[in-house]
Coordinates of C-alpha atoms in Angstrom, one line a residue:
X536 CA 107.3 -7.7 -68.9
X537 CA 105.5 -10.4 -66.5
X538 CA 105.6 -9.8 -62.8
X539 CA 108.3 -11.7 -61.3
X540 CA 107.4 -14.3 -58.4
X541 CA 109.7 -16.1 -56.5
X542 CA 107.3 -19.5 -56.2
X543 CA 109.7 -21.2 -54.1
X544 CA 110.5 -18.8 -51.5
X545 CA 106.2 -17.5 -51.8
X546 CA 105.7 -21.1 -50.5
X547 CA 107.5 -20.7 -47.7
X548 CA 106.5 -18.3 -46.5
X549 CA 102.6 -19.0 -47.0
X550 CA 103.8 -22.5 -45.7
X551 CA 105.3 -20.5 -42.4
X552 CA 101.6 -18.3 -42.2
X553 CA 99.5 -21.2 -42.3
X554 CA 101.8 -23.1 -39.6
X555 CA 101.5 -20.6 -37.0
X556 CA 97.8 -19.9 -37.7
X557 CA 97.2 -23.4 -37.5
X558 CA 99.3 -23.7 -33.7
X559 CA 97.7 -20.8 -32.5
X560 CA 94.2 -22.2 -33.6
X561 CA 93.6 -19.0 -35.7
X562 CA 91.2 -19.4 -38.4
X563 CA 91.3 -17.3 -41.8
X564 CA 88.0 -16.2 -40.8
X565 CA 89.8 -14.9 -37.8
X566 CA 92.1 -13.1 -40.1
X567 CA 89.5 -11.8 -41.9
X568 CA 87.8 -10.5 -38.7
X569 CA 91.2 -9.0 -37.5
X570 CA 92.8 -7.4 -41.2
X571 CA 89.4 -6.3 -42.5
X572 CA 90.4 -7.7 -45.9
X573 CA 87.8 -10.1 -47.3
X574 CA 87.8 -13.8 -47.2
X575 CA 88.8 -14.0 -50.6
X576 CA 92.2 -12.0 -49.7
X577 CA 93.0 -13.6 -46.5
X578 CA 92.9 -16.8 -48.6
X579 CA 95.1 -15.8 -51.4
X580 CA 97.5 -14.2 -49.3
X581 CA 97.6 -17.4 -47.1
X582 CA 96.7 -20.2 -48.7
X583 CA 96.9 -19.0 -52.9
X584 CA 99.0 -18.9 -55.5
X585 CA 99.6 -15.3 -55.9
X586 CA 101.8 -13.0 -55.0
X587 CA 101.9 -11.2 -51.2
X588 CA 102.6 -7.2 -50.8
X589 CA 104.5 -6.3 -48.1
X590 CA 101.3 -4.8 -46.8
X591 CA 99.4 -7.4 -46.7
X592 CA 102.4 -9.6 -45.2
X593 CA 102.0 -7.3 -42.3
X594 CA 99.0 -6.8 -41.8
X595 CA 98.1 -11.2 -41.3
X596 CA 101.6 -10.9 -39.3
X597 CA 99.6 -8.5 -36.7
X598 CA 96.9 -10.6 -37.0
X599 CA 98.6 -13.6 -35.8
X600 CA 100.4 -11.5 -33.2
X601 CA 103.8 -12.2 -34.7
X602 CA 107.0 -10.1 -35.9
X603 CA 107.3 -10.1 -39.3
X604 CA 111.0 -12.1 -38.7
X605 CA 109.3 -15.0 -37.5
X606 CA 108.2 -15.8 -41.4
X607 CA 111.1 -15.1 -42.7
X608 CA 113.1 -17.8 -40.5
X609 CA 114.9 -19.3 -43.4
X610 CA 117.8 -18.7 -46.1
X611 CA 118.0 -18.2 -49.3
X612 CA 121.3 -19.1 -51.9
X613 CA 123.1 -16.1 -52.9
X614 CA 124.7 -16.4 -55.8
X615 CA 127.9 -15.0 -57.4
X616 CA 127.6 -11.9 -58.9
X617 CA 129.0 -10.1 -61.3
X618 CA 131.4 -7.2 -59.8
X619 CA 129.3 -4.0 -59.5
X620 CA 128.9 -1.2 -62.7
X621 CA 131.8 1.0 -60.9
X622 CA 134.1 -1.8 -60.2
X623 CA 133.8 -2.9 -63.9
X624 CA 133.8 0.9 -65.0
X625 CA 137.2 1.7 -63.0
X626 CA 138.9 -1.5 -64.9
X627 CA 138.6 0.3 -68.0

């Protein structure tokens, strides 16, 4: 099974990163210097394509002297869902 990634909402937030790296004049060689991850990571997690651990979310939110909160400063659509196993269990 392939890894799932939520593209849409990974922009975002990498959108968000960059934003308030960029208005606190932060370089990702800053990041680097401040994570200890290598350039190559700093960049992925920022400004790639892949996916982001929670770890290393964290770690470039302490680098740019945030709260992890302040990324996540958006909604997402929730949709309807089936009733849970137990509800649909007890109908029986």
């Amino acid at each position: 099974m392939a890894q799932y990634i939520d593209r849409k909402h990974l922009s975002i937030v990498r959108e968000r990163l960059w934003e308030i790296a960029q208005n606190k004049g932060i370089t990702l060689e800053d990041i680097q210097d401040r994570t200890g991850f290598s350039y190559s990571q700093v960049y992925r997690i920022v400004r790639g394509q892949n996916n982001i651990s929670i770890s290393g979310l964290i770690a470039i939110c302490i680098a740019l002297e945030i709260q992890p909160f302040e990324v996540f400063n958006f909604e997402v659509n929730i949709p309807k869902h089936s009733p849970l196993r137990r509800e649909r269990k007890s109908k029986k």
